Amino acid sequence: MKKINLEIKALSPLAIGRQKPGGNISEAETYIPGSVIRGAVASQILKEANQEIQEGDDFHKLFLSENPAIFQNAYPAMIQRRAKPQLQVTVLPSTVLSSKTKPGFKSKLNYGVFDTLIDRFCADSYSHIYDPNCPGDGGRVDTFTGFYSQIDGKYYSHSTSNRLLTRVGINRRRATSEERVLYSIEVLNESKEQKKQFVIYTSAILVPDDLLDSLHTFIDNHQDNFRLGGSSSRGLGKVKITAKKQSDIKSNLDNRIHQFNQKLHTRWNEWGNIFGEIYKISKNRIYFTVDLQADAILNENWRRTTVISETMLQQLTGVNDPSLQPHAAYSSYDYRSGWNSAWGLMKDVELVTNRGGVYLFSTENKDLWLKAWEDLEIYGIGDRTSEGFGQVQICNEFHNIFREDAK
């Protein structure tokens, strides 16, 4: 698999629907799902080709084969006062906390953000409760979610802004406005060139080697023709997509796993020194986390689940490891649906495990998992991974940020 990095600039409001509730307001997502990008690219290819799909052609390989292209979610990438978007935008783990009154990365106004996974694991192992307070004022803390990037050792939050567009219903018979019919669409805001407010999202497409050049050329030639989200006939969804080829998928996986285990063992001894007795911890056991970077659709024994068990992880990776042990799971769930333009029908409502979920495991057979970890980060986990679901990262680096070193 090769990688194409995408930079998506919003030229008009984006109606990226999260769900369609029973009321008259359509809620918007805080990012652009991979399924939306996938649908836009497929639609444009079919429009240009103007021919039937045949098994074995490029379209079939990209979207309908057993190993289709993977369209990852596009997350907000711009930082205020910085001219260039950040390609490496990461989802904060659900174990991250920040001040309840002044949340956010450390600044003159905020007290910082820190992770609790390793401390919770150590506290539980020593049979103690871990209940941290704010490192700034000693006050209460709460979960801190969202997207972030790291530049020169400093951390930045990424977020989107939205607004409501109110529209009048149209009488289809008379083609005039319908009395007492109003509806609102929540949209993601667009770039404003005059005010130098740029709204840019970054994503990636993992594509089979033989289709890298053709797909990159197609996106590059049609970068101004794509429409993302709904209400495109009303002027919404206009974007400019810039594609950049990245021949090799690079990863610092070994370094992340090493640093995580080093921090965990150091913290383990510190907890033991506090209580006057250091419990034994096997030096041969390697600890690792599976961090969800996108919502995941998980199944075990034909049933929906929000927890990745050791049996499930071995089945998904094809690794047989009797020494694998689960230690902690932090996850929550939600529901997702959507619209399939090809069928003209609503997609099934799916139970999803929310992005940011964290699962802690350990193993005595590191060599068995090296290739499996790399594959997990490339291909994802669960169902519908080609649409951006199930993207994971092994040992998110933010797990190494403790309370006293809040960023």
CSV table of C-alpha atoms in Angstrom, one decimal:
chain,number,residue,atom,x,y,z
A,1,MET,CA,0.0,0.0,0.0
A,2,LYS,CA,1.1,3.5,-0.8
A,3,LYS,CA,-0.1,6.8,0.7
A,4,ILE,CA,-1.6,9.9,-0.8
A,5,ASN,CA,-1.8,12.9,1.6
A,6,LEU,CA,-4.8,15.2,1.1
A,7,GLU,CA,-5.2,18.8,2.0
A,8,ILE,CA,-8.8,19.9,1.8
A,9,LYS,CA,-9.6,23.6,1.8
A,10,ALA,CA,-13.2,24.6,2.5
A,11,LEU,CA,-14.3,27.2,0.0
A,12,SER,CA,-18.0,27.2,1.1
A,13,PRO,CA,-19.9,25.9,4.2
A,14,LEU,CA,-19.8,22.1,4.6
A,15,ALA,CA,-23.0,20.3,5.5
A,16,ILE,CA,-21.4,17.2,6.9
A,17,GLY,CA,-24.4,15.6,8.6
A,18,ARG,CA,-23.8,13.7,11.9
A,19,GLN,CA,-27.3,12.5,12.1
A,20,LYS,CA,-30.8,13.5,11.2
A,21,PRO,CA,-32.9,13.7,14.3
A,22,GLY,CA,-36.7,13.9,14.5
A,23,GLY,CA,-36.6,17.7,14.7
A,24,ASN,CA,-35.9,20.3,12.0
A,25,ILE,CA,-32.2,20.8,12.6
A,26,SER,CA,-29.5,18.7,11.0
A,27,GLU,CA,-26.4,18.4,13.2
A,28,ALA,CA,-22.9,18.6,11.7
A,29,GLU,CA,-19.8,16.6,12.4
A,30,THR,CA,-16.6,18.2,13.7
A,31,TYR,CA,-14.5,16.6,10.9
A,32,ILE,CA,-14.9,15.2,7.4
A,33,PRO,CA,-15.6,11.4,7.5
A,34,GLY,CA,-13.6,9.2,5.2
A,35,SER,CA,-16.9,7.9,3.8
A,36,VAL,CA,-17.7,11.4,2.5
A,37,ILE,CA,-14.4,11.8,0.8
A,38,ARG,CA,-14.7,8.3,-0.7
A,39,GLY,CA,-18.2,9.0,-2.0
A,40,ALA,CA,-17.1,12.3,-3.6
A,41,VAL,CA,-14.1,10.7,-5.4
A,42,ALA,CA,-16.2,7.7,-6.6
A,43,SER,CA,-18.9,10.0,-7.8
A,44,GLN,CA,-16.4,12.2,-9.8
A,45,ILE,CA,-14.7,9.1,-11.4
A,46,LEU,CA,-18.1,7.7,-12.5
A,47,LYS,CA,-19.1,11.1,-13.9
A,48,GLU,CA,-15.9,11.3,-15.9
A,49,ALA,CA,-15.9,7.7,-17.0
A,50,ASN,CA,-19.5,7.6,-18.2
A,51,GLN,CA,-19.4,3.8,-18.6
A,52,GLU,CA,-20.4,0.7,-16.7
A,53,ILE,CA,-18.2,-0.8,-14.0
A,54,GLN,CA,-16.4,-4.0,-14.9
A,55,GLU,CA,-14.7,-6.4,-12.6
A,56,GLY,CA,-11.0,-5.9,-12.8
A,57,ASP,CA,-11.0,-2.2,-13.9
A,58,ASP,CA,-9.4,0.5,-11.8
A,59,PHE,CA,-12.7,1.6,-10.2
A,60,HIS,CA,-13.5,-1.9,-9.1
A,61,LYS,CA,-10.0,-2.2,-7.6
A,62,LEU,CA,-10.3,1.1,-5.7
A,63,PHE,CA,-13.8,0.6,-4.3
A,64,LEU,CA,-15.2,-2.9,-4.7
A,65,SER,CA,-12.3,-5.3,-4.4
A,66,GLU,CA,-11.3,-7.4,-1.4
A,67,ASN,CA,-8.5,-4.9,-0.6
A,68,PRO,CA,-9.9,-1.5,-1.6
A,69,ALA,CA,-8.4,1.9,-1.1
A,70,ILE,CA,-8.7,3.2,2.5
A,71,PHE,CA,-10.0,6.7,2.8
A,72,GLN,CA,-9.1,8.1,6.2
A,73,ASN,CA,-11.0,10.8,8.0
A,74,ALA,CA,-10.0,14.4,7.5
A,75,TYR,CA,-9.4,16.3,10.7
A,76,PRO,CA,-9.0,20.1,11.2
A,77,ALA,CA,-5.3,21.0,10.6
A,78,MET,CA,-5.0,24.8,10.8
A,79,ILE,CA,-3.4,26.5,13.8
A,80,GLN,CA,-4.0,30.2,14.3
A,81,ARG,CA,-1.0,32.5,13.5
A,82,ARG,CA,0.6,29.6,11.5
A,83,ALA,CA,0.6,29.7,7.7
A,84,LYS,CA,0.9,26.0,7.0
A,85,PRO,CA,-1.5,23.2,8.1
A,86,GLN,CA,-0.2,20.3,10.1
A,87,LEU,CA,-0.3,16.9,8.4
A,88,GLN,CA,0.1,14.9,11.6
A,89,VAL,CA,-3.1,15.6,13.5
A,90,THR,CA,-3.9,13.1,16.2
A,91,VAL,CA,-7.0,12.3,18.3
A,92,LEU,CA,-6.5,12.7,22.1
A,93,PRO,CA,-7.0,9.5,24.1
A,94,SER,CA,-10.0,9.2,26.3
A,95,THR,CA,-7.7,8.9,29.3
A,96,VAL,CA,-6.6,12.6,29.0
A,97,LEU,CA,-7.8,15.1,31.6
A,98,SER,CA,-7.6,18.9,32.0
A,99,SER,CA,-8.9,21.5,34.4
A,100,LYS,CA,-12.6,21.8,34.6
A,101,THR,CA,-12.6,25.6,34.8
A,102,LYS,CA,-9.6,26.4,32.5
A,103,PRO,CA,-9.2,23.4,30.1
A,104,GLY,CA,-6.7,23.4,27.4
A,105,PHE,CA,-3.0,23.1,26.6
A,106,LYS,CA,-0.8,25.1,29.0
A,107,SER,CA,-0.8,28.8,28.4
A,108,LYS,CA,-1.4,32.0,30.4
A,109,LEU,CA,-5.1,31.1,30.5
A,110,ASN,CA,-5.0,27.3,30.8
A,111,TYR,CA,-3.4,24.9,33.3
A,112,GLY,CA,-2.5,22.2,30.8
A,113,VAL,CA,-3.5,18.7,29.7
A,114,PHE,CA,-2.2,15.3,31.0
A,115,ASP,CA,-2.8,11.6,30.6
A,116,THR,CA,-3.8,9.1,33.3
A,117,LEU,CA,-3.5,5.7,31.7
A,118,ILE,CA,-0.2,4.6,33.2
A,119,ASP,CA,-1.0,6.1,36.6
A,120,ARG,CA,-4.4,4.4,36.7
A,121,PHE,CA,-2.8,1.1,35.8
A,122,CYS,CA,-0.1,1.4,38.5
A,123,ALA,CA,-2.6,2.5,41.1
A,124,ASP,CA,-5.0,-0.4,40.4
A,125,SER,CA,-2.1,-2.8,40.6
A,126,TYR,CA,-1.1,-1.4,44.0
A,127,SER,CA,-4.7,-1.6,45.1
A,128,HIS,CA,-5.1,2.2,45.5
A,129,ILE,CA,-7.5,4.8,44.0
A,130,TYR,CA,-6.1,7.3,41.6
A,131,ASP,CA,-8.1,10.6,41.7
A,132,PRO,CA,-6.0,13.4,40.3
A,133,ASN,CA,-6.7,17.1,40.7
A,134,CYS,CA,-5.7,20.1,38.5
A,135,PRO,CA,-1.9,20.7,38.5
A,136,GLY,CA,-2.5,24.4,38.3
A,137,ASP,CA,-5.0,25.3,41.0
A,138,GLY,CA,-5.8,21.9,42.7
A,139,GLY,CA,-9.3,22.1,41.4
A,140,ARG,CA,-11.4,19.5,39.7
A,141,VAL,CA,-10.5,18.0,36.3
A,142,ASP,CA,-12.6,16.6,33.5
A,143,THR,CA,-12.1,14.6,30.3
A,144,PHE,CA,-10.5,16.7,27.5
A,145,THR,CA,-11.2,15.5,24.0
A,146,GLY,CA,-10.4,16.7,20.5
A,147,PHE,CA,-7.5,16.8,18.0
A,148,TYR,CA,-4.0,18.0,18.6
A,149,SER,CA,-0.6,18.3,17.0
A,150,GLN,CA,2.9,18.8,18.3
A,151,ILE,CA,5.4,21.3,16.9
A,152,ASP,CA,8.9,21.8,18.4
A,153,GLY,CA,7.8,20.3,21.7
A,154,LYS,CA,4.7,22.5,22.1
A,155,TYR,CA,1.1,21.1,21.8
A,156,TYR,CA,-1.7,22.8,19.9
A,157,SER,CA,-5.5,22.0,19.8
A,158,HIS,CA,-7.3,21.8,16.6
A,159,SER,CA,-11.0,22.4,16.3
A,160,THR,CA,-13.8,23.5,13.9
A,161,SER,CA,-16.3,26.2,14.1
A,162,ASN,CA,-19.9,26.0,12.8
A,163,ARG,CA,-23.1,27.9,12.4
A,164,LEU,CA,-26.7,27.4,11.5
A,165,LEU,CA,-28.1,28.2,8.1
A,166,THR,CA,-31.9,28.7,8.1
A,167,ARG,CA,-33.8,27.9,4.9
A,168,VAL,CA,-37.3,28.1,3.7
A,169,GLY,CA,-39.2,25.0,2.5
A,170,ILE,CA,-40.2,25.0,-1.2
A,171,ASN,CA,-43.6,23.8,-2.5
A,172,ARG,CA,-42.7,21.4,-5.3
A,173,ARG,CA,-45.9,21.9,-7.1
A,174,ARG,CA,-45.9,25.7,-7.3
A,175,ALA,CA,-42.1,26.1,-6.9
A,176,THR,CA,-42.6,28.9,-4.3
A,177,SER,CA,-41.9,29.1,-0.6
A,178,GLU,CA,-44.1,27.0,1.6
A,179,GLU,CA,-45.9,28.7,4.5
A,180,ARG,CA,-44.7,27.7,8.0
A,181,VAL,CA,-41.9,25.5,6.7
A,182,LEU,CA,-38.5,26.5,8.0
A,183,TYR,CA,-35.5,24.2,8.6
A,184,SER,CA,-31.9,24.8,9.7
A,185,ILE,CA,-28.7,23.2,8.6
A,186,GLU,CA,-25.7,23.2,10.9
A,187,VAL,CA,-22.6,23.6,8.7
A,188,LEU,CA,-18.9,23.8,9.2
A,189,ASN,CA,-17.5,27.3,8.4
A,190,GLU,CA,-15.6,28.0,5.3
A,191,SER,CA,-12.3,29.9,4.7
A,192,LYS,CA,-12.5,33.7,4.5
A,193,GLU,CA,-9.6,34.9,2.4
A,194,GLN,CA,-10.1,38.6,3.3
A,195,LYS,CA,-9.9,38.0,7.0
A,196,LYS,CA,-7.1,35.4,6.5
A,197,GLN,CA,-9.1,32.7,8.2
A,198,PHE,CA,-8.3,29.5,6.5
A,199,VAL,CA,-10.2,26.3,7.1
A,200,ILE,CA,-8.2,23.3,6.1
A,201,TYR,CA,-8.5,19.6,6.8
A,202,THR,CA,-5.9,16.9,6.3
A,203,SER,CA,-6.5,13.3,5.4
A,204,ALA,CA,-4.9,10.4,3.5
A,205,ILE,CA,-5.7,7.7,1.1
A,206,LEU,CA,-4.0,4.3,1.3
A,207,VAL,CA,-4.0,2.9,-2.1
A,208,PRO,CA,-2.7,-0.2,-3.9
A,209,ASP,CA,0.8,0.3,-5.4
A,210,ASP,CA,-0.3,0.0,-9.0
A,211,LEU,CA,-3.1,2.6,-8.6
A,212,LEU,CA,-1.0,5.3,-6.8
A,213,ASP,CA,-0.1,7.4,-9.9
A,214,SER,CA,-3.5,7.2,-11.6
A,215,LEU,CA,-5.5,8.2,-8.6
A,216,HIS,CA,-3.1,11.0,-7.7
A,217,THR,CA,-3.3,12.3,-11.2
A,218,PHE,CA,-7.1,12.2,-11.2
A,219,ILE,CA,-7.4,14.1,-7.9
A,220,ASP,CA,-4.8,16.6,-9.0
A,221,ASN,CA,-6.6,17.3,-12.3
A,222,HIS,CA,-10.0,17.6,-10.6
A,223,GLN,CA,-9.1,19.3,-7.4
A,224,ASP,CA,-11.7,22.1,-7.8
A,225,ASN,CA,-14.5,19.8,-8.9
A,226,PHE,CA,-15.3,17.8,-5.7
A,227,ARG,CA,-18.3,18.5,-3.5
A,228,LEU,CA,-18.3,17.2,0.1
A,229,GLY,CA,-21.5,16.7,2.2
A,230,GLY,CA,-25.1,17.6,1.5
A,231,SER,CA,-26.9,20.5,-0.1
A,232,SER,CA,-24.4,20.8,-2.9
A,233,SER,CA,-27.2,22.1,-5.2
A,234,ARG,CA,-27.6,25.0,-2.8
A,235,GLY,CA,-23.9,26.1,-3.0
A,236,LEU,CA,-22.6,24.1,-0.1
A,237,GLY,CA,-19.7,21.7,0.0
A,238,LYS,CA,-17.3,23.4,-2.4
A,239,VAL,CA,-13.7,22.4,-1.6
A,240,LYS,CA,-10.2,22.4,-3.1
A,241,ILE,CA,-8.3,19.1,-2.6
A,242,THR,CA,-4.6,19.1,-3.0
A,243,ALA,CA,-3.0,15.6,-3.3
A,244,LYS,CA,0.6,14.8,-2.5
A,245,LYS,CA,2.2,11.4,-3.1
A,246,GLN,CA,4.1,9.7,-0.3
A,247,SER,CA,5.7,6.6,-1.7
A,248,ASP,CA,6.4,4.9,1.6
A,249,ILE,CA,4.3,4.7,4.8
A,250,LYS,CA,6.8,5.6,7.5
A,251,SER,CA,6.2,4.9,11.2
A,252,ASN,CA,8.1,5.4,14.5
A,253,LEU,CA,6.3,2.4,16.0
A,254,ASP,CA,9.4,0.9,17.7
A,255,ASN,CA,10.3,4.1,19.3
A,256,ARG,CA,6.8,4.7,20.6
A,257,ILE,CA,6.6,1.2,22.2
A,258,HIS,CA,10.0,1.6,23.8
A,259,GLN,CA,9.2,4.9,25.3
A,260,PHE,CA,5.8,3.8,26.6
A,261,ASN,CA,7.3,0.7,28.4
A,262,GLN,CA,10.2,2.8,29.7
A,263,LYS,CA,7.8,5.3,31.2
A,264,LEU,CA,5.5,2.6,32.6
A,265,HIS,CA,8.4,0.8,34.4
A,266,THR,CA,9.7,4.1,35.8
A,267,ARG,CA,6.3,5.1,37.0
A,268,TRP,CA,5.7,1.6,38.5
A,269,ASN,CA,8.8,2.0,40.8
A,270,GLU,CA,7.7,5.5,41.8
A,271,TRP,CA,4.3,4.2,42.9
A,272,GLY,CA,6.1,1.5,44.9
A,273,ASN,CA,8.4,3.9,46.6
A,274,ILE,CA,5.4,6.0,47.7
A,275,PHE,CA,3.9,3.0,49.6
A,276,GLY,CA,7.2,1.5,50.8
A,277,GLU,CA,7.0,-1.7,48.7
A,278,ILE,CA,7.7,-2.2,45.1
A,279,TYR,CA,5.8,-5.1,43.6
A,280,LYS,CA,7.5,-7.2,41.0
A,281,ILE,CA,6.7,-6.6,37.3
A,282,SER,CA,8.0,-8.8,34.6
A,283,LYS,CA,10.8,-7.2,32.5
A,284,ASN,CA,10.0,-9.7,29.7
A,285,ARG,CA,6.4,-8.5,29.3
A,286,ILE,CA,5.9,-5.7,26.7
A,287,TYR,CA,2.9,-3.4,27.3
A,288,PHE,CA,1.2,-1.7,24.4
A,289,THR,CA,-2.0,0.3,23.8
A,290,VAL,CA,-4.5,0.3,20.9
A,291,ASP,CA,-5.7,3.8,20.5
A,292,LEU,CA,-8.7,4.5,18.3
A,293,GLN,CA,-8.0,7.4,15.9
A,294,ALA,CA,-11.5,7.1,14.4
A,295,ASP,CA,-14.9,5.6,15.3
A,296,ALA,CA,-14.8,1.9,15.0
A,297,ILE,CA,-17.4,-0.8,14.2
A,298,LEU,CA,-16.5,-3.8,16.3
A,299,ASN,CA,-18.0,-7.3,16.3
A,300,GLU,CA,-17.3,-10.3,18.5
A,301,ASN,CA,-19.3,-13.5,18.2
A,302,TRP,CA,-21.6,-11.8,15.6
A,303,ARG,CA,-22.6,-9.1,18.2
A,304,ARG,CA,-21.7,-5.5,18.4
A,305,THR,CA,-19.2,-4.6,21.1
A,306,THR,CA,-17.2,-1.6,22.3
A,307,VAL,CA,-14.4,-3.6,23.9
A,308,ILE,CA,-11.4,-5.2,22.2
A,309,SER,CA,-10.8,-8.5,24.0
A,310,GLU,CA,-7.6,-10.5,23.7
A,311,THR,CA,-9.4,-13.2,21.7
A,312,MET,CA,-10.8,-10.6,19.3
A,313,LEU,CA,-7.5,-8.9,18.9
A,314,GLN,CA,-5.8,-12.2,18.0
A,315,GLN,CA,-8.5,-13.1,15.5
A,316,LEU,CA,-8.3,-9.7,13.8
A,317,THR,CA,-4.5,-9.8,13.5
A,318,GLY,CA,-4.1,-13.6,12.9
A,319,VAL,CA,-1.7,-13.8,15.8
A,320,ASN,CA,-1.8,-16.8,18.2
A,321,ASP,CA,-0.3,-15.6,21.5
A,322,PRO,CA,-1.3,-17.4,24.7
A,323,SER,CA,0.7,-14.8,26.7
A,324,LEU,CA,-1.5,-11.9,25.5
A,325,GLN,CA,-3.4,-10.2,28.5
A,326,PRO,CA,-5.8,-7.3,28.5
A,327,HIS,CA,-5.4,-4.8,31.4
A,328,ALA,CA,-7.7,-1.8,30.8
A,329,ALA,CA,-10.3,-0.5,28.4
A,330,TYR,CA,-11.6,3.0,28.2
A,331,SER,CA,-14.3,3.5,25.6
A,332,SER,CA,-17.8,4.9,24.9
A,333,TYR,CA,-20.3,4.4,22.1
A,334,ASP,CA,-22.6,6.3,19.7
A,335,TYR,CA,-24.6,5.6,16.6
A,336,ARG,CA,-23.8,6.5,13.0
A,337,SER,CA,-25.8,6.4,9.8
A,338,GLY,CA,-25.4,8.1,6.4
A,339,TRP,CA,-26.7,8.3,2.9
A,340,ASN,CA,-25.6,6.1,0.1
A,341,SER,CA,-25.8,8.1,-3.2
A,342,ALA,CA,-25.3,5.0,-5.4
A,343,TRP,CA,-28.3,3.2,-3.9
A,344,GLY,CA,-30.3,6.3,-3.1
A,345,LEU,CA,-31.0,4.9,0.4
A,346,MET,CA,-30.1,5.6,4.0
A,347,LYS,CA,-27.2,3.4,5.3
A,348,ASP,CA,-27.9,1.1,8.3
A,349,VAL,CA,-27.6,2.7,11.7
A,350,GLU,CA,-24.4,1.3,13.2
A,351,LEU,CA,-23.3,1.1,16.8
A,352,VAL,CA,-19.8,2.6,16.9
A,353,THR,CA,-17.0,2.8,19.5
A,354,ASN,CA,-16.1,6.5,19.7
A,355,ARG,CA,-12.7,7.7,18.6
A,356,GLY,CA,-10.2,8.2,21.5
A,357,GLY,CA,-10.9,4.7,22.9
A,358,VAL,CA,-7.9,3.2,24.7
A,359,TYR,CA,-7.2,-0.5,25.2
A,360,LEU,CA,-4.1,-1.6,27.2
A,361,PHE,CA,-2.5,-5.1,26.6
A,362,SER,CA,0.7,-6.9,27.4
A,363,THR,CA,2.6,-9.8,25.8
A,364,GLU,CA,5.7,-11.8,26.3
A,365,ASN,CA,6.1,-12.4,22.6
A,366,LYS,CA,7.0,-9.0,21.1
A,367,ASP,CA,8.3,-10.5,17.8
A,368,LEU,CA,5.0,-12.1,17.1
A,369,TRP,CA,3.3,-8.7,17.1
A,370,LEU,CA,5.7,-6.4,15.2
A,371,LYS,CA,4.1,-7.1,11.8
A,372,ALA,CA,0.6,-7.1,13.3
A,373,TRP,CA,1.0,-3.7,14.9
A,374,GLU,CA,2.2,-2.2,11.6
A,375,ASP,CA,-0.8,-3.8,9.8
A,376,LEU,CA,-3.2,-2.4,12.4
A,377,GLU,CA,-2.0,1.1,11.9
A,378,ILE,CA,-2.3,0.8,8.1
A,379,TYR,CA,-5.5,-1.3,7.6
A,380,GLY,CA,-7.4,-0.4,10.8
A,381,ILE,CA,-9.6,-2.6,12.9
A,382,GLY,CA,-13.3,-3.7,12.6
A,383,ASP,CA,-15.8,-3.2,9.8
A,384,ARG,CA,-15.9,-0.6,7.0
A,385,THR,CA,-12.3,0.4,7.4
A,386,SER,CA,-12.2,1.6,3.8
A,387,GLU,CA,-14.6,4.4,4.8
A,388,GLY,CA,-12.4,5.7,7.6
A,389,PHE,CA,-13.7,3.6,10.4
A,390,GLY,CA,-11.4,1.7,12.8
A,391,GLN,CA,-8.2,3.7,12.3
A,392,VAL,CA,-5.8,3.0,15.2
A,393,GLN,CA,-2.4,4.0,16.6
A,394,ILE,CA,-0.2,1.8,18.8
A,395,CYS,CA,1.1,3.5,21.9
A,396,ASN,CA,-0.1,7.1,21.4
A,397,GLU,CA,2.8,9.4,22.6
A,398,PHE,CA,0.5,11.4,24.8
A,399,HIS,CA,0.2,8.5,27.3
A,400,ASN,CA,3.7,9.6,28.4
A,401,ILE,CA,2.5,13.0,29.6
A,402,PHE,CA,2.0,12.8,33.4
A,403,ARG,CA,0.2,15.2,35.7
A,404,GLU,CA,3.3,17.0,36.9
A,405,ASP,CA,4.4,17.6,33.3
A,406,ALA,CA,1.1,18.7,32.0
A,407,LYS,CA,1.4,20.2,28.5
